mmCIF file with all atom_site columns, C-alpha atoms in Angstrom:
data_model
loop_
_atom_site.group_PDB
_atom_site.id
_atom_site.type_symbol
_atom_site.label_atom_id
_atom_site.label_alt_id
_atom_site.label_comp_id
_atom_site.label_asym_id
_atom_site.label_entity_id
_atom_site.label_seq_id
_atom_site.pdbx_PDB_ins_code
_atom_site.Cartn_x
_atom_site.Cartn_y
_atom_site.Cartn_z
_atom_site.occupancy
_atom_site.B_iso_or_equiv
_atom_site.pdbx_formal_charge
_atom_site.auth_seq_id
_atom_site.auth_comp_id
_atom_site.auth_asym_id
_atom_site.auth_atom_id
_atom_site.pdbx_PDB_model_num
ATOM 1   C CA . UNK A 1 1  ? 75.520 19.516 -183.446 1.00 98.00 ? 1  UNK A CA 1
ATOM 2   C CA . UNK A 1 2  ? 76.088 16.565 -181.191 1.00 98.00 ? 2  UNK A CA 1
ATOM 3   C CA . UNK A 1 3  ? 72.842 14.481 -179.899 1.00 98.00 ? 3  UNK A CA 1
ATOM 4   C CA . UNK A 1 4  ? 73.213 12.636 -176.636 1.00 98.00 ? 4  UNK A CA 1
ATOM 5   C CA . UNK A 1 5  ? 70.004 10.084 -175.885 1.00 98.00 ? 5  UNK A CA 1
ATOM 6   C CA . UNK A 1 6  ? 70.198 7.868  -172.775 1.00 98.00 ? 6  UNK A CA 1
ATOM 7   C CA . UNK A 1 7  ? 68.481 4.772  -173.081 1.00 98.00 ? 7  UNK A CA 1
ATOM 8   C CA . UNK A 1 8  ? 67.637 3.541  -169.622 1.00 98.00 ? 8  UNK A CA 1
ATOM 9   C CA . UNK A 1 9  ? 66.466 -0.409 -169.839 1.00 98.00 ? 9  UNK A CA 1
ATOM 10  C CA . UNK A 1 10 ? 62.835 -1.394 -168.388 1.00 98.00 ? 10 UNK A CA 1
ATOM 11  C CA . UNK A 1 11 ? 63.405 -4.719 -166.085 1.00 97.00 ? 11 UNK A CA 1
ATOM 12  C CA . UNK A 1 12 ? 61.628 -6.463 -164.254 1.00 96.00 ? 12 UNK A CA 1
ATOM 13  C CA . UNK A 1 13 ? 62.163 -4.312 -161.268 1.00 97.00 ? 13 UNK A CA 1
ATOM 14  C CA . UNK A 1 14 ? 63.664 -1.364 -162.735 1.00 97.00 ? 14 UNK A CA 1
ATOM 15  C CA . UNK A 1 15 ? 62.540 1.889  -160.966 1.00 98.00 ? 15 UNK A CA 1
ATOM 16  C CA . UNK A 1 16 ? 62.600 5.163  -162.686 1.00 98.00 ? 16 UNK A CA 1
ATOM 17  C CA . UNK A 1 17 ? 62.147 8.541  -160.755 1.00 98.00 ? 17 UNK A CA 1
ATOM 18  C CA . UNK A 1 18 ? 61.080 11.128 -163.326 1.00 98.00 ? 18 UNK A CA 1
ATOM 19  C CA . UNK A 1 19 ? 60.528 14.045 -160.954 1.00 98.00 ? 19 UNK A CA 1
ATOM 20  C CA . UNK A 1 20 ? 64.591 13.678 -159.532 1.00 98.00 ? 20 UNK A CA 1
ATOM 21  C CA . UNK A 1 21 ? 65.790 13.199 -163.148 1.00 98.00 ? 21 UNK A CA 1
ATOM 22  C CA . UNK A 1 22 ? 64.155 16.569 -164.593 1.00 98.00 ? 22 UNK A CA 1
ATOM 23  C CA . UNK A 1 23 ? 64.418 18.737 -161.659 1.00 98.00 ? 23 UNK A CA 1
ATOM 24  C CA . UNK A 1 24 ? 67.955 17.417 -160.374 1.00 98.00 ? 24 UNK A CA 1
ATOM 25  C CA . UNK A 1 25 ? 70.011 15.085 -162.962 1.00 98.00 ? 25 UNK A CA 1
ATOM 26  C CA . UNK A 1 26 ? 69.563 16.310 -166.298 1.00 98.00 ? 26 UNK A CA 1
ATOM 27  C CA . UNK A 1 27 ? 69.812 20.230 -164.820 1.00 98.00 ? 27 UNK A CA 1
ATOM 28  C CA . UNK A 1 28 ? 73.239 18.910 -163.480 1.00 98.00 ? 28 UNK A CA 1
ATOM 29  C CA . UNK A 1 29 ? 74.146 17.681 -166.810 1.00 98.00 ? 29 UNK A CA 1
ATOM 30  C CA . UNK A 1 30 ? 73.351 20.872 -168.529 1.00 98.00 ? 30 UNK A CA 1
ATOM 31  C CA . UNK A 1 31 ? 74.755 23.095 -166.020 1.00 98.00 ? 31 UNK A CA 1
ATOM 32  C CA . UNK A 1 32 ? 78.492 20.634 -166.215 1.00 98.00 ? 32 UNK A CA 1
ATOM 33  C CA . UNK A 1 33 ? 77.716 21.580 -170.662 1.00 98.00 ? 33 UNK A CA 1
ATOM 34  C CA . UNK A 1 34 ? 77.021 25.494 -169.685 1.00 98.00 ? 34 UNK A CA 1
ATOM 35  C CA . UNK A 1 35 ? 77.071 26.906 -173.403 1.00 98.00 ? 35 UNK A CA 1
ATOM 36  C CA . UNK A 1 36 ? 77.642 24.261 -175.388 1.00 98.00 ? 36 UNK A CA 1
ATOM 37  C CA . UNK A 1 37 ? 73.967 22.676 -173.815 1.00 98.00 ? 37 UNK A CA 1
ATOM 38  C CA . UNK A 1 38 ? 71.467 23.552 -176.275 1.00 98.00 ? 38 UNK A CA 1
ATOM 39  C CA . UNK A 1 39 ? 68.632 21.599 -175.158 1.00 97.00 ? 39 UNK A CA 1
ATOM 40  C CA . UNK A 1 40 ? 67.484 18.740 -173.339 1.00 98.00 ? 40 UNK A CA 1
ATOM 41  C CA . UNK A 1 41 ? 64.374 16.306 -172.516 1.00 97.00 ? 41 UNK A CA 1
ATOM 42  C CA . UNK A 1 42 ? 63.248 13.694 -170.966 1.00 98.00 ? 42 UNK A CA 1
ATOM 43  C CA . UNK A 1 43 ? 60.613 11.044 -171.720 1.00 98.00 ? 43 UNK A CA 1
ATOM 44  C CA . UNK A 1 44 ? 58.434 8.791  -169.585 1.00 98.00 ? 44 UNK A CA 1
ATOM 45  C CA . UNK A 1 45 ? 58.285 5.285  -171.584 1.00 98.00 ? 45 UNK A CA 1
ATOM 46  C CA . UNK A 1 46 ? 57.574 2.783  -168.968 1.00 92.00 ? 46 UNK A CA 1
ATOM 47  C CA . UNK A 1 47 ? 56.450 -0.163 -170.965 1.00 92.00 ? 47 UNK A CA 1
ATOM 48  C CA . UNK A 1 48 ? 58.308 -2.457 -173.791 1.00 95.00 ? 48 UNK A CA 1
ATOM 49  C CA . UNK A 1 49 ? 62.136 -2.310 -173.666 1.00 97.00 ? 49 UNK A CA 1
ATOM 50  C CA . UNK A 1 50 ? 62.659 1.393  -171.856 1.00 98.00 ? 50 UNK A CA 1
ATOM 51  C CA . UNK A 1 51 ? 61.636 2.620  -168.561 1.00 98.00 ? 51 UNK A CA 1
ATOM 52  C CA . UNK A 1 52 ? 63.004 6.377  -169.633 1.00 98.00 ? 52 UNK A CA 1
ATOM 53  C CA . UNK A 1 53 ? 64.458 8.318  -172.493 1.00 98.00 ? 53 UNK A CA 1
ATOM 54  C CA . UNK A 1 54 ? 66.724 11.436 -171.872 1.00 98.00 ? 54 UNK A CA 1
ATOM 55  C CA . UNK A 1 55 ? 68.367 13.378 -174.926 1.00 98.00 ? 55 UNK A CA 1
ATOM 56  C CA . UNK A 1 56 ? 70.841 16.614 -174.757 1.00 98.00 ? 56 UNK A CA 1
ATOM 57  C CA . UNK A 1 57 ? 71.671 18.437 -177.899 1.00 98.00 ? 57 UNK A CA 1
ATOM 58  C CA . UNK A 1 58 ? 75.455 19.590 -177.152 1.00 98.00 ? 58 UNK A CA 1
ATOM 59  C CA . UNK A 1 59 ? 77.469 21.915 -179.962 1.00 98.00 ? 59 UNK A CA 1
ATOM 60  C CA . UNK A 1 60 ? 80.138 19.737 -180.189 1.00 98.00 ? 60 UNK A CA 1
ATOM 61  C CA . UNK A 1 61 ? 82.026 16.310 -179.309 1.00 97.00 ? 61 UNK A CA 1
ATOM 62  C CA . UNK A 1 62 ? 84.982 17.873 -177.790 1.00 98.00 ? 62 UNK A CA 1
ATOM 63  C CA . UNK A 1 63 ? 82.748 20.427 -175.444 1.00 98.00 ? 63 UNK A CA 1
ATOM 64  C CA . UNK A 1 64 ? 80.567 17.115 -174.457 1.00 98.00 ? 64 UNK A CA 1
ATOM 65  C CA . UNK A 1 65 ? 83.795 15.151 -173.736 1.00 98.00 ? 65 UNK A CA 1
ATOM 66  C CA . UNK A 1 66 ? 85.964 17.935 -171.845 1.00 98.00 ? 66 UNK A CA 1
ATOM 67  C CA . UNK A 1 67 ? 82.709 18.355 -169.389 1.00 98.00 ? 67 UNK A CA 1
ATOM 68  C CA . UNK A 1 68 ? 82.664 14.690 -168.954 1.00 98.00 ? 68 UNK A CA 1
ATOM 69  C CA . UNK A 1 69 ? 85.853 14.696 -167.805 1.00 98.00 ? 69 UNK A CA 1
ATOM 70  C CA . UNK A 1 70 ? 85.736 17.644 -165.048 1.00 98.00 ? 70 UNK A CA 1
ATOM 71  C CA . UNK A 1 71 ? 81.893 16.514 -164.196 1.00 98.00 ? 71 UNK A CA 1
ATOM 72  C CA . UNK A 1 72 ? 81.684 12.962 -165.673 1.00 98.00 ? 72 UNK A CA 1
ATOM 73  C CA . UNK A 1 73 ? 81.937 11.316 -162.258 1.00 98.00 ? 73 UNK A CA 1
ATOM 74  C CA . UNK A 1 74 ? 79.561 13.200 -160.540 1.00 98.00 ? 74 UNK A CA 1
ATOM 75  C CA . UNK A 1 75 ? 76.934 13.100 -163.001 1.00 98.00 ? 75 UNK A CA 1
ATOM 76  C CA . UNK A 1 76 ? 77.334 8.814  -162.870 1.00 98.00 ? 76 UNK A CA 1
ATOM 77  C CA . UNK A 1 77 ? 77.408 9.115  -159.435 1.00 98.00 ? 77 UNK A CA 1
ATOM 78  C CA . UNK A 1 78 ? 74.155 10.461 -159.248 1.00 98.00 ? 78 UNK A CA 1
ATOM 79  C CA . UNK A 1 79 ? 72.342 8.083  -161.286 1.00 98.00 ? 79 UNK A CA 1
ATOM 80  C CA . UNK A 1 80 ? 71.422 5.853  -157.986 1.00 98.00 ? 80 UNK A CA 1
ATOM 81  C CA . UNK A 1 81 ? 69.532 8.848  -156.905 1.00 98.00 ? 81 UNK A CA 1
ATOM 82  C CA . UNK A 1 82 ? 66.660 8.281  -159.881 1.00 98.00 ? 82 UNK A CA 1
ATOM 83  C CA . UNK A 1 83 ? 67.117 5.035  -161.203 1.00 98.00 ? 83 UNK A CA 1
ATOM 84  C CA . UNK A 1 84 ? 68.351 1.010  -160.269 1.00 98.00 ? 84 UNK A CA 1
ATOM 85  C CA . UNK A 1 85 ? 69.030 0.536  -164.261 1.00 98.00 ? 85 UNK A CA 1
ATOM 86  C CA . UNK A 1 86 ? 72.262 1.605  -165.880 1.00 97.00 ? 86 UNK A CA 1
ATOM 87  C CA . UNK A 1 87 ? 71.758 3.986  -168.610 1.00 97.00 ? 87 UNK A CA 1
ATOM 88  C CA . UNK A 1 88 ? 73.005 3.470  -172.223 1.00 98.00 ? 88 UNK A CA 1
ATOM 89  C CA . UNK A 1 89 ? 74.847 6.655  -173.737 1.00 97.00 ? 89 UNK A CA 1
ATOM 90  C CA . UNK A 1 90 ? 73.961 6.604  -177.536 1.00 98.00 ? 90 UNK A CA 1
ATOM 91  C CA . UNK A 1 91 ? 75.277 10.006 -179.278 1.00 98.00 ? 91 UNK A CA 1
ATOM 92  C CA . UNK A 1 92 ? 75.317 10.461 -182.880 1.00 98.00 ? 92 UNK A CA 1
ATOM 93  C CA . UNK A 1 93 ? 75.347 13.556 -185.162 1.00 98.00 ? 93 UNK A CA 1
ATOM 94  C CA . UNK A 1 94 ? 71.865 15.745 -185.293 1.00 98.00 ? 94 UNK A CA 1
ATOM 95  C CA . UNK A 1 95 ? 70.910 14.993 -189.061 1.00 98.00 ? 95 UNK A CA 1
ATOM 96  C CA . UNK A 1 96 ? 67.885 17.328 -189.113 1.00 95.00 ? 96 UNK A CA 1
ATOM 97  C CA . UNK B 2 1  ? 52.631 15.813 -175.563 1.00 98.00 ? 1  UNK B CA 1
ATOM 98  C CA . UNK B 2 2  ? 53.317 12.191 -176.572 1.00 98.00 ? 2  UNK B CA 1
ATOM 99  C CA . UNK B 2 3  ? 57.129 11.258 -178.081 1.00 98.00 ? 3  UNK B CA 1
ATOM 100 C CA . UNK B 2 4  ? 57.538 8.292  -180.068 1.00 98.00 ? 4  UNK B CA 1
ATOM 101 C CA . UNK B 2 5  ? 61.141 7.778  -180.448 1.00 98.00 ? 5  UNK B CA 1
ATOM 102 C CA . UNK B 2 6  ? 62.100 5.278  -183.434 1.00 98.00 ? 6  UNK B CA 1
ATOM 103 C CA . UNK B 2 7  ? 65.128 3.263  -182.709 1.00 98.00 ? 7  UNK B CA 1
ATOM 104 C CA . UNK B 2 8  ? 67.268 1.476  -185.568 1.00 98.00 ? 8  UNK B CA 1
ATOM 105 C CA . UNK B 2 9  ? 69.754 -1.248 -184.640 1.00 98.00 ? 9  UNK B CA 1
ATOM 106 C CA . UNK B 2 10 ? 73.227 -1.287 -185.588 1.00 98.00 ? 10 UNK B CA 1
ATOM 107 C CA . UNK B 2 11 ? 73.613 -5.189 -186.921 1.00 97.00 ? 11 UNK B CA 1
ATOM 108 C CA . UNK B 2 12 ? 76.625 -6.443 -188.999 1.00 96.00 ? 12 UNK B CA 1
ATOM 109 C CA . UNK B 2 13 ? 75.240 -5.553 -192.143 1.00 97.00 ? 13 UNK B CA 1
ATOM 110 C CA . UNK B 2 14 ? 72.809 -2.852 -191.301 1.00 97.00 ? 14 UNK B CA 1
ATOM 111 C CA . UNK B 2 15 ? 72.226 0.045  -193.790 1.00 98.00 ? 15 UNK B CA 1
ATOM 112 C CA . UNK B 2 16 ? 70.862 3.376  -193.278 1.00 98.00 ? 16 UNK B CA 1
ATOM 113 C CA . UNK B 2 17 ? 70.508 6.472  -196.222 1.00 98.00 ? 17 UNK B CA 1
ATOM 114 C CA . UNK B 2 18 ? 70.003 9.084  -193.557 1.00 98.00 ? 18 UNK B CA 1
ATOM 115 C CA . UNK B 2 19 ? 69.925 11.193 -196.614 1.00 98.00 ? 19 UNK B CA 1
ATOM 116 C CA . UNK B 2 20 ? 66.247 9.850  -197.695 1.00 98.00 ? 20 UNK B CA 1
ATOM 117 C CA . UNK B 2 21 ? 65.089 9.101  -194.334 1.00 98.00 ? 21 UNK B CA 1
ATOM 118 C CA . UNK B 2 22 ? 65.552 13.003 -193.753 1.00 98.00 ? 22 UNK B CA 1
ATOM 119 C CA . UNK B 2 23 ? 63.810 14.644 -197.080 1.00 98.00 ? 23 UNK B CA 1
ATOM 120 C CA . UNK B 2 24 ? 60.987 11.740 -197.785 1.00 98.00 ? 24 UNK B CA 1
ATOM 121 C CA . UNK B 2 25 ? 60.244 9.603  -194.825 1.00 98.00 ? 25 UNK B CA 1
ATOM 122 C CA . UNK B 2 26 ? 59.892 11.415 -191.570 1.00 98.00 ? 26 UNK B CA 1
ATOM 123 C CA . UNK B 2 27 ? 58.536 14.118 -193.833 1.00 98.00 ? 27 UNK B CA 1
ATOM 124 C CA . UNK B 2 28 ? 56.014 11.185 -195.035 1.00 98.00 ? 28 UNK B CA 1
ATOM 125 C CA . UNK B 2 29 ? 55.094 10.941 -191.265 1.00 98.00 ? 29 UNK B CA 1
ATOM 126 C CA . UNK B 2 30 ? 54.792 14.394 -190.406 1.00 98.00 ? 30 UNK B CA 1
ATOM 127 C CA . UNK B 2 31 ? 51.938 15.043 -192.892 1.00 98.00 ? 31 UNK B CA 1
ATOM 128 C CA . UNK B 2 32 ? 50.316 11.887 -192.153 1.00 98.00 ? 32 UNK B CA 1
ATOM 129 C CA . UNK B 2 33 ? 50.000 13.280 -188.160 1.00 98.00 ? 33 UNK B CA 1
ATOM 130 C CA . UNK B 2 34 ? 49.514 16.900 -189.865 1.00 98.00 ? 34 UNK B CA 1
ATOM 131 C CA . UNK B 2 35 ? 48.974 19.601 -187.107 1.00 98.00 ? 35 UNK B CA 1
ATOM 132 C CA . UNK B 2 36 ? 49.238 16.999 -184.473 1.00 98.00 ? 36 UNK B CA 1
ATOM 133 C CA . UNK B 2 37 ? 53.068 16.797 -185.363 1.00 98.00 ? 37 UNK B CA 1
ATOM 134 C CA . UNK B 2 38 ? 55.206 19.393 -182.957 1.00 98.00 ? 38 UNK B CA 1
ATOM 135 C CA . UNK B 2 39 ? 58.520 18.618 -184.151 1.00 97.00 ? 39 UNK B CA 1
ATOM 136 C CA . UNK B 2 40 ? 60.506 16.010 -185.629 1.00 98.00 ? 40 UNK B CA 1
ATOM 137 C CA . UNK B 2 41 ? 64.550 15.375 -185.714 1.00 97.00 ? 41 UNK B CA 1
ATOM 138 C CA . UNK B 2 42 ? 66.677 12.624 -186.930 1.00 98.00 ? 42 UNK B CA 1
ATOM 139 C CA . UNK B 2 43 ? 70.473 11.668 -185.491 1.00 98.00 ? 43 UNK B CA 1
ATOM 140 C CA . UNK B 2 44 ? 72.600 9.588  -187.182 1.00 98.00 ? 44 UNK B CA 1
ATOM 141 C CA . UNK B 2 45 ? 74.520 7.225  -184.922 1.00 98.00 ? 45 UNK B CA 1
ATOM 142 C CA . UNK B 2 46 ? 76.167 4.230  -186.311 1.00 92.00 ? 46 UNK B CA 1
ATOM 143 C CA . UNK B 2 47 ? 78.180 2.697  -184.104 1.00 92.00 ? 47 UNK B CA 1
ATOM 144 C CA . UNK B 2 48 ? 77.512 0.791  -180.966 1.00 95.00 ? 48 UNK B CA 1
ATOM 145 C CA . UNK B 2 49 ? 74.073 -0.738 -180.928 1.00 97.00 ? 49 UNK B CA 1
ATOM 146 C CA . UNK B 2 50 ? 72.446 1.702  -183.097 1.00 98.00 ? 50 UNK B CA 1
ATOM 147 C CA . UNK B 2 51 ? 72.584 3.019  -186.479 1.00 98.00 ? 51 UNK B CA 1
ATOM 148 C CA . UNK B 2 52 ? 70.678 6.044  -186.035 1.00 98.00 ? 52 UNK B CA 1
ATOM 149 C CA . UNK B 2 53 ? 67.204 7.424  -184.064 1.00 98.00 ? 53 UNK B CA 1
ATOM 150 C CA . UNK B 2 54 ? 64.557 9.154  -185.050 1.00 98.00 ? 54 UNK B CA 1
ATOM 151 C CA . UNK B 2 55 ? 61.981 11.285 -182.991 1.00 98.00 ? 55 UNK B CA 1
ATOM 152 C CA . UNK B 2 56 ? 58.744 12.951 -183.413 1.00 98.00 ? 56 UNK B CA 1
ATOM 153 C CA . UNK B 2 57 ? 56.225 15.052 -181.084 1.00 98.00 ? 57 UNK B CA 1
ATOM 154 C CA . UNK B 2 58 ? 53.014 13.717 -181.386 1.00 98.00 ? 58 UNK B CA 1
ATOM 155 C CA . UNK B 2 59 ? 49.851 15.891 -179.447 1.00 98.00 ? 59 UNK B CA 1
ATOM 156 C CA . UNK B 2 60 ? 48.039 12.741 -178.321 1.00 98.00 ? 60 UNK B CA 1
ATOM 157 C CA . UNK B 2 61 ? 47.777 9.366  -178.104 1.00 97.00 ? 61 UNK B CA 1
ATOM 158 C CA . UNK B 2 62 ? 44.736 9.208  -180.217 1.00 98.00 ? 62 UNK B CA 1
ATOM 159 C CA . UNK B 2 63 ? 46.489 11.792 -182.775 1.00 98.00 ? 63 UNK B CA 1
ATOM 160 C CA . UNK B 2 64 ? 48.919 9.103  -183.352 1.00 98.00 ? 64 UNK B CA 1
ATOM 161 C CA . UNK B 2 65 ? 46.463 6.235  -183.617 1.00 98.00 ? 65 UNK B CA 1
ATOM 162 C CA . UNK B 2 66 ? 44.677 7.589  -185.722 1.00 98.00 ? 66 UNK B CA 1
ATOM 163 C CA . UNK B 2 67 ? 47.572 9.066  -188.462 1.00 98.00 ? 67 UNK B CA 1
ATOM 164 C CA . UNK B 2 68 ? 48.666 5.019  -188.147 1.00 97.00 ? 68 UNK B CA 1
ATOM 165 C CA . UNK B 2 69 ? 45.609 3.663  -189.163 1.00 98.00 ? 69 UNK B CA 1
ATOM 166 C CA . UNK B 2 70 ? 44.796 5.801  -191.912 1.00 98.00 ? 70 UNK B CA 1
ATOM 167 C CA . UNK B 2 71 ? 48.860 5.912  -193.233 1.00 98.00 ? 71 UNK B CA 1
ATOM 168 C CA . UNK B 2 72 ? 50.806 3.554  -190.801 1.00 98.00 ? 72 UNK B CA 1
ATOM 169 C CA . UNK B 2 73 ? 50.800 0.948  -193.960 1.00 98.00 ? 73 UNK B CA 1
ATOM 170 C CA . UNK B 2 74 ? 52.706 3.519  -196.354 1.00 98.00 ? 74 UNK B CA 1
ATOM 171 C CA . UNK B 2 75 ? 54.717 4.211  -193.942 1.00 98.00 ? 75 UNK B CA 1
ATOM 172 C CA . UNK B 2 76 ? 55.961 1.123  -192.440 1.00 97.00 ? 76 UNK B CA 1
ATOM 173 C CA . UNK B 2 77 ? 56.325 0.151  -196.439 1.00 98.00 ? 77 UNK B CA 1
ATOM 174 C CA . UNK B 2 78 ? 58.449 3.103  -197.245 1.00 98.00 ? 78 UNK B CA 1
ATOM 175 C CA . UNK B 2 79 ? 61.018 2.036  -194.626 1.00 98.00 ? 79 UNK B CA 1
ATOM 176 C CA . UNK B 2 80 ? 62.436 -0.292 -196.955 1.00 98.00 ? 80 UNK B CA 1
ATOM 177 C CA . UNK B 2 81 ? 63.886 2.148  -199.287 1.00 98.00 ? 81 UNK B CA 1
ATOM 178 C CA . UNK B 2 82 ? 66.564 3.627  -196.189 1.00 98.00 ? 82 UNK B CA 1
ATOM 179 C CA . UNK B 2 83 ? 67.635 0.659  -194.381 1.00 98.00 ? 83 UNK B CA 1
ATOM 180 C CA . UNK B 2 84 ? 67.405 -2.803 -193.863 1.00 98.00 ? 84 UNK B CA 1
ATOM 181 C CA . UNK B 2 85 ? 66.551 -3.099 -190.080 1.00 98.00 ? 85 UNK B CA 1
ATOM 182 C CA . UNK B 2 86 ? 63.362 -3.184 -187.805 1.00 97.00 ? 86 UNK B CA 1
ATOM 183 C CA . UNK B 2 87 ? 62.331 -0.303 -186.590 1.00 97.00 ? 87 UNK B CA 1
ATOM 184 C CA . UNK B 2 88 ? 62.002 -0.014 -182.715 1.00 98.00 ? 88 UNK B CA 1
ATOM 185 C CA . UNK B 2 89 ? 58.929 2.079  -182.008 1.00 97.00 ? 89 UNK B CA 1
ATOM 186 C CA . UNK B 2 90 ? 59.219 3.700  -178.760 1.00 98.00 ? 90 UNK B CA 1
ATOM 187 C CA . UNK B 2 91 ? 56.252 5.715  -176.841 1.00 98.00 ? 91 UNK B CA 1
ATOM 188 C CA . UNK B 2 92 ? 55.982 7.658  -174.233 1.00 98.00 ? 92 UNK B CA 1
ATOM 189 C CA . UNK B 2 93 ? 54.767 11.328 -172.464 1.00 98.00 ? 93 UNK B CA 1
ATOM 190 C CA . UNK B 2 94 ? 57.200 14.148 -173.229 1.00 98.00 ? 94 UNK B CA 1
ATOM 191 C CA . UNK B 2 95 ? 57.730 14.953 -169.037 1.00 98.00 ? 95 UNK B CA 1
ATOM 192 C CA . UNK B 2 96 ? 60.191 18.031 -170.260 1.00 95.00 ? 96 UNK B CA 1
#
């Protein structure tokens, strides 16, 4: 199983709209997945380092990467729409 | 729900036994929060900025507080045995 978390950076004026990113963003990221999304979240940090952390669990690299391509470019686009930081994509293999 | 998300960077000489982490260490922390802990998973990243995350859902705040001051020193001690990087400790409210 694949794990995608997306760091987004706290600034100095970073904004972070939590409301847009669970109702809108992430559903737009699972819904580009379909199937292979099995699971996703979202955490409010707002202090230290992070303003956010978002995490999919996606069955596979190839699945992640083929709806990147077809919806990858929408999905960035829409990242204005929540947040003024630029998100780092960490993905690894779920251990446990 | 609170999430603490554990970060571990990715240096030049970074080393991480996923393996132990896995079957001693986040179990370690799970019975030091006891029925407070709602989950736990681990992903193994290493490469980019990060060698691998851990997670955990905490119920509370205070839940966590107090399962650090009671076990927070065997725990922080026991990270020496899977890798040789800081732990980033990250906090926040689970908002899905």
């Amino acid at each position: 199983m694949l794990s995608v978390h997306i760091l987004y950076p706290k600034t100095e004026d970073s904004t972070f709209d939590m409301d847009y990113y669970c109702s809108t963003h992430m559903p737009m990221l699972a819904d580009a997945l379909g199937d292979a999304c099995k699971g996703w979240g979202a955490t409010a940090v707002g202090s230290g380092a992070w303003e956010a952390i978002g995490w999919a669990h996606v069955d596979n690299q190839e699945a992640f990467d083929v709806a990147m391509k077809e919806h990858g470019a929408k999905i960035m686009a829409d990242v204005a729409n929540y947040t003024n930081v630029a998100p780092q994509l960490v993905v690894g293999e779920v251990a446990k």
